[in-house]
Coordinates of C-alpha atoms in Angstrom, one line a residue:
M1 CA -6.6 12.8 13.6
P2 CA -4.5 12.0 16.7
A3 CA -1.6 14.6 17.4
A4 CA 1.2 11.9 16.4
Q5 CA -0.7 11.2 13.0
R6 CA -1.0 14.9 12.3
M7 CA 2.7 15.4 12.9
E8 CA 3.5 12.5 10.5
F9 CA 1.4 14.1 7.7
Y10 CA 2.9 17.5 8.4
R11 CA 6.4 15.8 8.1
E12 CA 5.5 13.7 4.8
M13 CA 3.8 16.9 3.2
G14 CA 7.1 18.8 4.1
E15 CA 9.3 16.3 2.5
A16 CA 7.1 15.6 -0.4
I17 CA 8.3 17.2 -3.9
P18 CA 5.8 18.2 -6.6
E19 CA 6.1 14.6 -8.2
T20 CA 4.8 12.8 -4.8
I21 CA 2.6 15.3 -3.2
G22 CA -0.6 13.9 -4.9
E23 CA 0.4 10.5 -3.6
V24 CA 0.9 11.7 0.0
L25 CA -2.6 13.5 0.0
T26 CA -4.2 10.4 -1.5
N27 CA -2.7 8.2 1.1
W28 CA -3.6 10.5 4.0
W29 CA -6.9 11.2 2.7
L30 CA -7.5 7.2 2.7
V31 CA -6.2 7.2 6.3
V32 CA -8.7 9.8 7.4
Q33 CA -11.7 8.0 5.6
V34 CA -11.0 4.6 7.1
A35 CA -10.5 6.1 10.6
G36 CA -13.8 8.0 10.4
D37 CA -15.7 4.9 9.2
P38 CA -17.6 3.4 12.3
Q39 CA -17.4 0.1 10.7
T40 CA -13.6 0.2 10.9
A41 CA -13.9 0.5 14.7
R42 CA -16.3 -2.6 15.1
T43 CA -14.1 -4.7 12.6
T44 CA -11.0 -3.6 14.6
A45 CA -12.6 -4.7 17.8
A46 CA -13.6 -8.1 16.3
V47 CA -10.1 -8.8 15.1
K48 CA -8.6 -8.1 18.4
A49 CA -11.4 -10.4 20.3
G50 CA -10.8 -13.0 17.7
T51 CA -14.5 -13.0 16.6
A52 CA -13.9 -11.6 13.3
P53 CA -15.3 -13.6 10.2
G54 CA -12.6 -15.3 7.9
R55 CA -9.3 -16.6 8.4
S56 CA -6.2 -15.0 10.1
A57 CA -3.3 -13.5 7.7
S58 CA -0.9 -16.1 9.4
T59 CA -3.3 -18.9 8.2
V60 CA -3.5 -17.7 4.7
M61 CA 0.2 -17.3 4.4
R62 CA 0.8 -20.9 5.8
E63 CA -1.6 -22.2 3.3
L64 CA 0.0 -20.3 0.4
R65 CA 3.6 -21.4 1.4
E66 CA 2.2 -25.0 1.6
L67 CA 0.6 -24.6 -1.7
R68 CA 3.7 -23.2 -3.5
E69 CA 5.9 -26.0 -2.0
L70 CA 3.4 -28.7 -3.4
R71 CA 3.6 -27.2 -6.9
E72 CA 7.5 -27.0 -6.7
R73 CA 7.7 -30.6 -5.9
G74 CA 5.1 -31.6 -8.7
R75 CA 7.6 -29.8 -11.2

C-alpha cells in the first residue's frame, strides 16, 4: 500500500471506536484486495483509454434522469 494510503489507514484506525473498528478494517481489506488484483490495473487502464466495455456512468445517470422525468410527466 502506498505511504499516503497507509497513513490514512492508521488515521482511521486511530479514530475508530470499538463499534466502528470492524467496519474500518473491512473497508481497508477491500481496498487492499482490489488494489492487488491484476484485473483491476487492466480495467483501470481500459477505462482511462476509453476502451472499456459498457457505458459511462455519466451516460447511465443521464438516462436515469430522463427516465425519471418521463415517468413524472406521465403521472
